[in-house]
mmCIF file of C-alpha atoms and ligand atoms in Angstrom:
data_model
loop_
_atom_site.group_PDB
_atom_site.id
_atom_site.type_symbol
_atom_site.label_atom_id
_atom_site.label_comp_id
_atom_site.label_asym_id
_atom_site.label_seq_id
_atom_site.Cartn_x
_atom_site.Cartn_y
_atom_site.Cartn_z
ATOM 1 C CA UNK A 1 17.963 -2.614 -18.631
ATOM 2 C CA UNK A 2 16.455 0.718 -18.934
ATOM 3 C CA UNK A 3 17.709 3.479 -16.834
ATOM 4 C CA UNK A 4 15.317 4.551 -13.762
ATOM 5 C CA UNK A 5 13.714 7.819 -14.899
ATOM 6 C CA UNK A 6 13.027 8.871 -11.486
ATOM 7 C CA UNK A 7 15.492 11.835 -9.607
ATOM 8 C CA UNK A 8 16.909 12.277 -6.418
ATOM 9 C CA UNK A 9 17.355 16.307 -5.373
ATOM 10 C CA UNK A 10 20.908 16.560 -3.636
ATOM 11 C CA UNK A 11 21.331 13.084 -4.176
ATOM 12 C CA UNK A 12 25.284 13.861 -3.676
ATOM 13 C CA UNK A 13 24.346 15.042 -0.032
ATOM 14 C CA UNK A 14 21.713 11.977 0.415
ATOM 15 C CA UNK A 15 25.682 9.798 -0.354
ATOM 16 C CA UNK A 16 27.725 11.406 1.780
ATOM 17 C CA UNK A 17 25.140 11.653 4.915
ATOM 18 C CA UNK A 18 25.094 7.633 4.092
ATOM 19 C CA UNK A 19 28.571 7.132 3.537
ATOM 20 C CA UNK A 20 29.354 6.896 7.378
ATOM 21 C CA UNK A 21 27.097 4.010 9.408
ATOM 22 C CA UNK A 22 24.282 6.003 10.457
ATOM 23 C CA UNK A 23 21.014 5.319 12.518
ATOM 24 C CA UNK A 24 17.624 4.551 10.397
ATOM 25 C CA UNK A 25 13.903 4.159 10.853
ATOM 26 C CA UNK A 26 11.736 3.420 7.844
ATOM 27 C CA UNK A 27 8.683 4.001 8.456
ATOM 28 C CA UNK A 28 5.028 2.852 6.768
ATOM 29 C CA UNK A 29 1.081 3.822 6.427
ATOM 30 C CA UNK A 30 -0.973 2.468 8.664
ATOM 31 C CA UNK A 31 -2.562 -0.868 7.741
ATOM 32 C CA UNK A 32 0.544 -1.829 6.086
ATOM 33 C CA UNK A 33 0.191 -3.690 2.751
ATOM 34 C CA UNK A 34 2.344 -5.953 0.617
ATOM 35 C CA UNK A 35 4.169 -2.957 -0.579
ATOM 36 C CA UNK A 36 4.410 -1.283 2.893
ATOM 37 C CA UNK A 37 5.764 -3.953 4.681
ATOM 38 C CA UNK A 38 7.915 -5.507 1.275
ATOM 39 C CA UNK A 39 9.423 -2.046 0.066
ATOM 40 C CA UNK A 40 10.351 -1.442 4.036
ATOM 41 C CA UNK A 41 11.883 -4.725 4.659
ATOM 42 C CA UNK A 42 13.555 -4.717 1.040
ATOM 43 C CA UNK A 43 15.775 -1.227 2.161
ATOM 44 C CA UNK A 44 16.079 -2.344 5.784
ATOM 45 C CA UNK A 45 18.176 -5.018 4.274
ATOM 46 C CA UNK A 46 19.698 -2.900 1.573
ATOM 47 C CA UNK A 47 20.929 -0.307 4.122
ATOM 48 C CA UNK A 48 22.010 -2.995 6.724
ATOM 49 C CA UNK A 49 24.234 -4.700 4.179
ATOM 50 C CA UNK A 50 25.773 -1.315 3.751
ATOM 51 C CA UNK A 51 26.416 -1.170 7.206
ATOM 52 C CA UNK A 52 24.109 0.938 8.667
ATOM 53 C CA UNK A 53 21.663 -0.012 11.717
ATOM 54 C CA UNK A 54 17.638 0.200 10.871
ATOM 55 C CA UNK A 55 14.703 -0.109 12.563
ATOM 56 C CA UNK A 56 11.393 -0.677 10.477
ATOM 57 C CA UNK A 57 8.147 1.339 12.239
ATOM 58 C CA UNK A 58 4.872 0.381 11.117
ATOM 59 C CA UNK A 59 1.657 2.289 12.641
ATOM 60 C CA UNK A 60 -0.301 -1.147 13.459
ATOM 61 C CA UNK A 61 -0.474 -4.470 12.442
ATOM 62 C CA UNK A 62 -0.677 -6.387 9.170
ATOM 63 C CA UNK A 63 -2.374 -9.459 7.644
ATOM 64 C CA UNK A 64 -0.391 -13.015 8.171
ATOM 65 C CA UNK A 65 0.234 -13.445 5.034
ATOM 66 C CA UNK A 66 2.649 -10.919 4.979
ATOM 67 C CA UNK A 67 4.554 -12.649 8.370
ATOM 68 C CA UNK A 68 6.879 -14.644 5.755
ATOM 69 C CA UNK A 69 8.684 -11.978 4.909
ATOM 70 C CA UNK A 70 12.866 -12.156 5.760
ATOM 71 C CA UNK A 71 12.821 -9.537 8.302
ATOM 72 C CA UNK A 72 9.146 -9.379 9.733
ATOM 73 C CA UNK A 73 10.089 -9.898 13.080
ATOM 74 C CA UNK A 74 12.238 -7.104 13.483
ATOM 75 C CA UNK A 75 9.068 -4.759 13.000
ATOM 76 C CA UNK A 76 7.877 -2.586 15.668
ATOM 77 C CA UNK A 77 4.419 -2.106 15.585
ATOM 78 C CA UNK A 78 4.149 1.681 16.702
ATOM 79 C CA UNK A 79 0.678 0.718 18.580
ATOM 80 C CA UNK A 80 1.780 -2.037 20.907
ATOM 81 C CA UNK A 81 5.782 -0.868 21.377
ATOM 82 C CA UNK A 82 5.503 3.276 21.947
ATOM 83 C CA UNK A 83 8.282 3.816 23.911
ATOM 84 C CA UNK A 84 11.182 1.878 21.631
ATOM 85 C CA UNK A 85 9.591 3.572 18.671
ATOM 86 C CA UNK A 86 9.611 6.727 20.001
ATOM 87 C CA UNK A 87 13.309 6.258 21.619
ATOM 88 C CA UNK A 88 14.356 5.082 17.807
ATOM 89 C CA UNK A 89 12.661 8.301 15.888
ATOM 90 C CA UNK A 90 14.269 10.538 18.391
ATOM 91 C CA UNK A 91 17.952 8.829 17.847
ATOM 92 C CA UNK A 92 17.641 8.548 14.629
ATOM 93 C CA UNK A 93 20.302 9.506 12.048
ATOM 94 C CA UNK A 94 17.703 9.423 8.720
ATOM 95 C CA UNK A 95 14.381 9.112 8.692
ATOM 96 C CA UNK A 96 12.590 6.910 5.558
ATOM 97 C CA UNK A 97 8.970 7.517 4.938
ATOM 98 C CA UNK A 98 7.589 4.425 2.720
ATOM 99 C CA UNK A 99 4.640 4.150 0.705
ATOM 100 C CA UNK A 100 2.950 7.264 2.052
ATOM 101 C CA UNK A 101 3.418 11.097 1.005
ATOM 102 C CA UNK A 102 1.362 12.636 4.047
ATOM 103 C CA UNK A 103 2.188 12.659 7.720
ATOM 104 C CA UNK A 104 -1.319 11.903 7.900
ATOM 105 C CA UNK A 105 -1.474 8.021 7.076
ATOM 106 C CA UNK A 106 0.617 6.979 9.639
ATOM 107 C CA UNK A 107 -2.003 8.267 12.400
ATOM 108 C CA UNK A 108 -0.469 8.522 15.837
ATOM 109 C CA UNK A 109 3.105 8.072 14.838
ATOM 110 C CA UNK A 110 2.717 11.750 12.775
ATOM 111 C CA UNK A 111 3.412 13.205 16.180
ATOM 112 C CA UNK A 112 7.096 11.368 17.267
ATOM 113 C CA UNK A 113 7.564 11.553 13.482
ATOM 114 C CA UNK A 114 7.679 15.383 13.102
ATOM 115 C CA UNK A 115 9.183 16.002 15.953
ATOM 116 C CA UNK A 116 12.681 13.875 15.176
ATOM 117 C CA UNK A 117 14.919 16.094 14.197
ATOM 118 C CA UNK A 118 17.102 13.673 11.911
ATOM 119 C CA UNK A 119 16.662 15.070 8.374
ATOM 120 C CA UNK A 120 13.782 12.533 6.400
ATOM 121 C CA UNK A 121 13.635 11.261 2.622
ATOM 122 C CA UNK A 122 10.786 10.107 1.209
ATOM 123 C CA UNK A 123 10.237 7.215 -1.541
ATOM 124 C CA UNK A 124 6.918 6.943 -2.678
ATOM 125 C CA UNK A 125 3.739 6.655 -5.577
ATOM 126 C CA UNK A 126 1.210 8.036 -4.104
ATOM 127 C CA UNK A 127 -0.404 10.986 -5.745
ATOM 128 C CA UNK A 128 -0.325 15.061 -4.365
ATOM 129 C CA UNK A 129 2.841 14.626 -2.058
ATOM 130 C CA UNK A 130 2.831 17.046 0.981
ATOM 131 C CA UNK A 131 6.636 18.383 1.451
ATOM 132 C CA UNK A 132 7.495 17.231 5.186
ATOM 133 C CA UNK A 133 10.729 15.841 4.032
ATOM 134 C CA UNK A 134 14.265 16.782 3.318
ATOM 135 C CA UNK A 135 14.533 14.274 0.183
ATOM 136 C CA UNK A 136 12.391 12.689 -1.906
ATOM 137 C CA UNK A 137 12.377 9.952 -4.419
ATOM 138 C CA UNK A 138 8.845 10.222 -5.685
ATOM 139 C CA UNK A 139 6.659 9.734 -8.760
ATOM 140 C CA UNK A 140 3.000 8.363 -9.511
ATOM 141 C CA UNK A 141 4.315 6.837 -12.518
ATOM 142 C CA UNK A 142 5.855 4.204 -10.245
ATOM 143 C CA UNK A 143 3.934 0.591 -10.045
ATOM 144 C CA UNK A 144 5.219 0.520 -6.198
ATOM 145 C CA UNK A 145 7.255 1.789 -3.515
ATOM 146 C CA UNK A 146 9.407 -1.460 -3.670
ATOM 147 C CA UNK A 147 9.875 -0.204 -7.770
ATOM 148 C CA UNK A 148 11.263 2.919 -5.937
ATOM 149 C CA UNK A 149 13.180 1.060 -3.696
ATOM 150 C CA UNK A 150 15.241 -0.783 -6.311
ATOM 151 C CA UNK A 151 15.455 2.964 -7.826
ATOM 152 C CA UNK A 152 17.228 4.126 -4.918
ATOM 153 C CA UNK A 153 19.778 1.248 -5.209
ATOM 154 C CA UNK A 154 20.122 1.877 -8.549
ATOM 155 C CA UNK A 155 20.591 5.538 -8.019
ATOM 156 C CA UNK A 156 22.972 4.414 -5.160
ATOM 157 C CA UNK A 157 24.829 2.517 -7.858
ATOM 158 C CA UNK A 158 24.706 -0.530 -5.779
ATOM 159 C CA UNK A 159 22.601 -3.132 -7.723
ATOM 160 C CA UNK A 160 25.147 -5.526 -7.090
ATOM 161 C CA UNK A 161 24.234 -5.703 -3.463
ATOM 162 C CA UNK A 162 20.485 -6.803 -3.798
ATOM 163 C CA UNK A 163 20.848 -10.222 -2.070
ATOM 164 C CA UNK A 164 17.897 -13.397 -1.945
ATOM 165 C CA UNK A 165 16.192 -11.005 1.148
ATOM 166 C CA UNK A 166 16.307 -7.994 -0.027
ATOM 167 C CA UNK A 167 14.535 -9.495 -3.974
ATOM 168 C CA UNK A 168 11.538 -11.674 -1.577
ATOM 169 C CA UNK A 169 10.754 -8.450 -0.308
ATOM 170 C CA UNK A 170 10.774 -6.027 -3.308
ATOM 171 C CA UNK A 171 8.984 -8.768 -4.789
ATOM 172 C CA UNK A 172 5.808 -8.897 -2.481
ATOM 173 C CA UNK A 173 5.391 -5.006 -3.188
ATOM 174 C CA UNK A 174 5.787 -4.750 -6.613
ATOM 175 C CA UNK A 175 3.539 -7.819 -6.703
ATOM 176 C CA UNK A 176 0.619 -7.048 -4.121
ATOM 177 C CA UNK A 177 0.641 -3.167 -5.736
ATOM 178 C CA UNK A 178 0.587 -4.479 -9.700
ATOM 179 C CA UNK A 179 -2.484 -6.951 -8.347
ATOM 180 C CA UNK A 180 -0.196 -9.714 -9.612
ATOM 181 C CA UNK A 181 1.192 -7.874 -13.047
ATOM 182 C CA UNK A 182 -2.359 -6.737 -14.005
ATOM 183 C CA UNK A 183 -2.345 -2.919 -13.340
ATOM 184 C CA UNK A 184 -1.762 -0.629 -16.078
ATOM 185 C CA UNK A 185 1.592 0.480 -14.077
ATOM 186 C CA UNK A 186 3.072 -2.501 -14.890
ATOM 187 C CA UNK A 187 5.681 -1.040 -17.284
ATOM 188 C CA UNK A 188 8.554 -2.600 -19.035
ATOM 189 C CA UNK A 189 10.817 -1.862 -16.848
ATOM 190 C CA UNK A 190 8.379 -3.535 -13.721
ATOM 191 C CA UNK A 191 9.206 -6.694 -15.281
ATOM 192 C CA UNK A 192 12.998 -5.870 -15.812
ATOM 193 C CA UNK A 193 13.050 -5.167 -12.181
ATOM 194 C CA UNK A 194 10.993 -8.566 -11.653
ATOM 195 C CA UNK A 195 13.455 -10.428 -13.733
ATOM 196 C CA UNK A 196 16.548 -8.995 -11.814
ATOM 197 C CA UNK A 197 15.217 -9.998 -8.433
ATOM 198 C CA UNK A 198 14.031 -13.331 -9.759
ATOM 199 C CA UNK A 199 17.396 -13.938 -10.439
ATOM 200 C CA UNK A 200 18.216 -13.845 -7.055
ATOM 201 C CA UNK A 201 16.262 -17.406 -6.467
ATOM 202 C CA UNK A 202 12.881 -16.116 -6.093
ATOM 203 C CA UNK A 203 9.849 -19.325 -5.980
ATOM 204 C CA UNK A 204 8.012 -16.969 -7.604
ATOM 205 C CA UNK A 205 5.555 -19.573 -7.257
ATOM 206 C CA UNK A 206 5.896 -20.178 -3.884
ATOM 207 C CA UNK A 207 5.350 -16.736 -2.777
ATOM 208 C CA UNK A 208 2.497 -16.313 -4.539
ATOM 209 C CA UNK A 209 0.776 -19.042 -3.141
ATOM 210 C CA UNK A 210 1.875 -17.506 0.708
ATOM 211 C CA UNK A 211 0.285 -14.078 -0.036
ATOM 212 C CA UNK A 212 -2.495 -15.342 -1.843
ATOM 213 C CA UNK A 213 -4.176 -18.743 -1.456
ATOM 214 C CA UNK A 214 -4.589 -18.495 2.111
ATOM 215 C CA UNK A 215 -8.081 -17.720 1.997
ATOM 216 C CA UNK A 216 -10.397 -19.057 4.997
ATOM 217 C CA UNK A 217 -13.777 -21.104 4.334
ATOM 218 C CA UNK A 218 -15.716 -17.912 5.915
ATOM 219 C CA UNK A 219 -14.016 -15.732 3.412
ATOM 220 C CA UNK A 220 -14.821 -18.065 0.673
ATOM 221 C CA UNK A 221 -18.540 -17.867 1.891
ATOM 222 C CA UNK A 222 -18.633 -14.618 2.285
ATOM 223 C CA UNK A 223 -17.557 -13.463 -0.727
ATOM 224 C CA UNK A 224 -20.264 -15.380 -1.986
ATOM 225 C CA UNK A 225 -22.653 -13.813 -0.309
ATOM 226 C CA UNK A 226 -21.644 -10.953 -1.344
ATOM 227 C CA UNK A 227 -21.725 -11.401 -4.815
ATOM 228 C CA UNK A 228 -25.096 -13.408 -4.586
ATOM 229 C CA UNK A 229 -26.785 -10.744 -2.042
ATOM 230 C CA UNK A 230 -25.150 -7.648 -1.987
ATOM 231 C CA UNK A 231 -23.391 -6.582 -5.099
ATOM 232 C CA UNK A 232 -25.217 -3.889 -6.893
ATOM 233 C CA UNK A 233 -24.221 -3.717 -10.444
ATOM 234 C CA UNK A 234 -25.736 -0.971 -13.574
ATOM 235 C CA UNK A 235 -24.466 -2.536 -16.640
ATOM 236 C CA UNK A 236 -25.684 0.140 -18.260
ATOM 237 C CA UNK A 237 -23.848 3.318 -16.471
ATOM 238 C CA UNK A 238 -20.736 0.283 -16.341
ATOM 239 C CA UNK A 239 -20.580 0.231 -12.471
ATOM 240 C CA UNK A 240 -20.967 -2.293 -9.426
ATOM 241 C CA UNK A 241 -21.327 -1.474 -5.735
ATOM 242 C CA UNK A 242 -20.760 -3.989 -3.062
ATOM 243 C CA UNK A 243 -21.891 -3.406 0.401
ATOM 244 C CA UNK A 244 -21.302 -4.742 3.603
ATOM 245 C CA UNK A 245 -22.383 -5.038 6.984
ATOM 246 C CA UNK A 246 -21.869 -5.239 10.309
ATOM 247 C CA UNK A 247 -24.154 -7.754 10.728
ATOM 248 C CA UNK A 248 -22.760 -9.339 7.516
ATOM 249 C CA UNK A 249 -18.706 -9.238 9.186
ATOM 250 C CA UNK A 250 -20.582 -10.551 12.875
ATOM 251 C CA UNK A 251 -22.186 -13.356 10.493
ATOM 252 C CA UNK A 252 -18.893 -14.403 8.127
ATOM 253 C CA UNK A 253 -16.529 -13.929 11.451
ATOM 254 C CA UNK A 254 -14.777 -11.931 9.347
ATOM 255 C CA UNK A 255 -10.676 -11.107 10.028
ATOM 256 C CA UNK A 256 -8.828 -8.247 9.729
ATOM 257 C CA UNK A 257 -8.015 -8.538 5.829
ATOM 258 C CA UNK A 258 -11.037 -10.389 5.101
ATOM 259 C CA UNK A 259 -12.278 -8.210 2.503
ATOM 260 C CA UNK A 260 -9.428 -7.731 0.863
ATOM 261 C CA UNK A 261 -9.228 -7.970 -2.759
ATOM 262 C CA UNK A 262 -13.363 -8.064 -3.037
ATOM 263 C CA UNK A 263 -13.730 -4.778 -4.320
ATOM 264 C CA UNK A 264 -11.670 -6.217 -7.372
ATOM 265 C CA UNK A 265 -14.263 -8.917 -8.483
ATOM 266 C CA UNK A 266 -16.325 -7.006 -10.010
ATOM 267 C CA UNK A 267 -14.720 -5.406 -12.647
ATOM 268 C CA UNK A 268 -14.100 -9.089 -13.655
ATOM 269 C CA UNK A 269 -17.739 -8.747 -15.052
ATOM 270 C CA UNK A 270 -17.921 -7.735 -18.613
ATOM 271 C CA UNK A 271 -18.428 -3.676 -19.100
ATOM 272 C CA UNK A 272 -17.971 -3.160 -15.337
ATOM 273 C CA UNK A 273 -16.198 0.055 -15.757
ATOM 274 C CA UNK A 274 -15.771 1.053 -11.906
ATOM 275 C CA UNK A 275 -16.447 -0.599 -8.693
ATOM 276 C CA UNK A 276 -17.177 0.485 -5.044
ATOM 277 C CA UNK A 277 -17.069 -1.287 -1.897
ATOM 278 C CA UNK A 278 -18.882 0.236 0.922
ATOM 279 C CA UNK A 279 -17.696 -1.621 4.262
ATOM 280 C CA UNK A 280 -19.928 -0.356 7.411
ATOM 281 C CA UNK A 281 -18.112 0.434 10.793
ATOM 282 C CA UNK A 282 -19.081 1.962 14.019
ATOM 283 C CA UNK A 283 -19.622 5.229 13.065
ATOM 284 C CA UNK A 284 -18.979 5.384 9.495
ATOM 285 C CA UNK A 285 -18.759 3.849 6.626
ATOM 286 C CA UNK A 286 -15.145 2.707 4.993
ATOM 287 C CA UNK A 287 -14.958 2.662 1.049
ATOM 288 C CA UNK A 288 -12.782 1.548 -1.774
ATOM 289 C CA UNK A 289 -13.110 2.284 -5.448
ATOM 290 C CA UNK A 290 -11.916 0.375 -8.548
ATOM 291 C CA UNK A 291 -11.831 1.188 -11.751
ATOM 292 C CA UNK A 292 -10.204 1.051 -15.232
ATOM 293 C CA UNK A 293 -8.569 2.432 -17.543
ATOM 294 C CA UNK A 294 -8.843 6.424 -17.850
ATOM 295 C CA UNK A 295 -11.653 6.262 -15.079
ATOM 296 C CA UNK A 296 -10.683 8.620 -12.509
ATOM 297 C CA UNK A 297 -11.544 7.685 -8.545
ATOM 298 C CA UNK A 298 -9.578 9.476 -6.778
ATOM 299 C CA UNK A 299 -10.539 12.948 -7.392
ATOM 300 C CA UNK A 300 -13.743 11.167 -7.663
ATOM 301 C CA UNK A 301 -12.812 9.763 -4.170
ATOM 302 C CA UNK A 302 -11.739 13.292 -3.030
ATOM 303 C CA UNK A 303 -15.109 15.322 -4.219
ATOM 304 C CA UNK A 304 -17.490 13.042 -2.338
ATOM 305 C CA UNK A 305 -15.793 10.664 -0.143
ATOM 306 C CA UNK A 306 -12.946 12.216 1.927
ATOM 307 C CA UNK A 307 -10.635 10.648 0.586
ATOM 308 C CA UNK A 308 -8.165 9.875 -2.398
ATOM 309 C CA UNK A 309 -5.521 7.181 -3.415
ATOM 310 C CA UNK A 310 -4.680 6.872 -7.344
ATOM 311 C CA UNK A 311 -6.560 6.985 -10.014
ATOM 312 C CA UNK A 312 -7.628 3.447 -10.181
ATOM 313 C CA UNK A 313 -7.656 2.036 -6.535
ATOM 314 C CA UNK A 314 -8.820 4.651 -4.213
ATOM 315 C CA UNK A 315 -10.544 4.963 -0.981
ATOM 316 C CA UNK A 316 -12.606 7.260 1.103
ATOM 317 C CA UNK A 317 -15.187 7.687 4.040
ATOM 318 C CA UNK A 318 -18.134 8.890 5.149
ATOM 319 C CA UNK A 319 -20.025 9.264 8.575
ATOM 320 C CA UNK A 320 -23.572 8.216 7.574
ATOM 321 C CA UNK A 321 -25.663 4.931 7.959
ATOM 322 C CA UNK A 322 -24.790 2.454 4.860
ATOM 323 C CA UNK A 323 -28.582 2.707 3.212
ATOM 324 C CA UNK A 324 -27.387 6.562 3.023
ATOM 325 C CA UNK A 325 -24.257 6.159 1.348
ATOM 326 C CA UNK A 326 -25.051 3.580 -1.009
ATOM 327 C CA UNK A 327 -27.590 6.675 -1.859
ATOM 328 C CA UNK A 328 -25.258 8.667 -2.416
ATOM 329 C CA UNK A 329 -22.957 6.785 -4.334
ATOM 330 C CA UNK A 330 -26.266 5.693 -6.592
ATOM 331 C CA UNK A 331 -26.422 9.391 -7.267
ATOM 332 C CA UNK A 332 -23.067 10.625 -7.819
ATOM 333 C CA UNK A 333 -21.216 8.069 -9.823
ATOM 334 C CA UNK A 334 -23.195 7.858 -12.618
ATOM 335 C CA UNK A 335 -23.227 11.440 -13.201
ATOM 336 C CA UNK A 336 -19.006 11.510 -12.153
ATOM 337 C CA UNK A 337 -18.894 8.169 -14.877
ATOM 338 C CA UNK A 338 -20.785 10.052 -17.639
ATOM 339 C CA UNK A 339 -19.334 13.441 -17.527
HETATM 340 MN MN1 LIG B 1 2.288 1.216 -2.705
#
């Protein structure tokens, strides 16, 4: 297989500091996804099997169809269980930060976070890291953090070790964060990785259908709706805009989750370059962008929106009614598209 082309600085002192049974959290962003949750679980295993003793923090909650997962129980949510959260940051030996780059996106638990004094290594794809770590295992070209994860134990020289657990999980975030092999990340080596943990018994098949057919009628419904009464599309400019409200959530009885994955659909229509969904909440109004190809939308995403991600799945916010940013976004992205 081809050699990981990603570094680890003072990945000597990285060994030795885990060549004794230490104390670890791994922590996530808040609303964890696929890769969040998989790429956490997947080295919580990892370093157990090594001997070590880990505790996985996520911010909040995550969809169901994540719950599967070997390992899911062990999570502390950082929202409902403060205390043992806190009490784990500040005993901690190492600190992992998953799937995020800035202290930022895991909301309240920045605080407990930057205070721990246990030196931190980060392992993650996300674009314009901040430094607020000791190590760091990090590159944009990765598909996924769980990529980066298998990396790491590759780096560690300890491929050997990746057990039926540890390959579920790195599975789930390498396939949640390809959108199921699609995304131009998936490289060569993606699938080399894929095949390896396959080969640990994977039902590929199986988990598939857990993370992904478990739609609900409502959600069925609604993303009708949607694309019958409130997708937006110029085929000319090569863009779509989906927008939804509150009324239109109160209506579907829409989950956490729910929307999920709709902001995808319509680049499914032919010459639908870029896509925006514009989700309204109390206060503000919640976005994603889509796009293809060379299509940029996250410094689109930073300019207007507040926001960023990568360059093809982003997301951003503004604090406005939704008639006033689907103005907005009617006036900007064209121009952003055609420049
Ligand atoms: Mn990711």
């Amino acid at each position: 297989m081809a050699i990981p082309t990603v570094s680890i600085d003072r990945l000597d002192e990285l060994k030795a500091l885990l060549a004794t049974p230490k104390k670890v959290v791994i922590t996530t962003h808040y609303n964890p996804d696929g890769d969040a949750i998989g790429s956490s679980l997947g080295l919580s295993h990892y370093l157990r099997k090594k001997g070590h003793l880990t505790t996985v923090i996520a911010p909040n909650e995550y969809p169901k169809f994540l719950h599967w997962m070997p390992g899911n129980q062990e999570v502390i949510l950082y929202d409902k269980s403060q205390p043992v959260a806190e009490q784990a940051l500040k005993h901690a030996d190492l600190i992992f930060c998953l799937d995020y780059n800035a202290p930022d996106r895991v909301k309240d638990l920045a605080k407990p976070l930057q205070e721990a004094e246990a030196p931190k290594m980060l392992i993650d794809h996300h674009l314009q890291p901040e430094s607020f770590t000791d190590f760091s295992l990090h590159t944009t070209q990765a598909s996924s953090t769980a990529e980066l994860v298998y990396d790491f134990i590759e780096l560690m020289e300890d491929t050997e070790l990746i057990d039926y657990q540890m390959a579920a999980c790195l599975y789930t975030g390498i396939l949640t964060d390809t959108g199921s092999f699609q995304h131009a990340s998936t490289t060569a080596r993606v699938h080399e990785i894929t095949a390896d943990l396959m080969r640990q018994g994977l039902d590929t098949f199986d988990i598939y259908d857990k993370i992904f057919n478990t739609a609900s009628i409502s959600r069925m419904r609604f993303f009708g709706h949607c694309w019958s009464n409130r997708m937006f599309v110029n085929a000319k400019v090569g863009y779509a805009i989906i927008e939804v409200s509150i009324k239109d959530q109160l209506r579907f009885h829409l989950q956490k989750g729910d929307t999920e994955g709709l902001v995808n659909t319509p680049l499914q229509i032919d010459g639908i370059q870029a896509s925006v969904l514009a989700t309204e909440q109390e206060g503000y109004v919640k976005l994603s962008f889509r796009s293809k190809g060379d299509i940029d939308m996250n410094t689109f995403a930073r300019q207007y929106f507040n926001g960023g991600g990568h360059k093809n799945a982003a997301g951003g916010m503004e604090e406005a009614p939704l008639d006033k940013v689907i103005e907005k976004i009617k006036h900007t992205l064209p121009k952003y598209l055609q420049s």
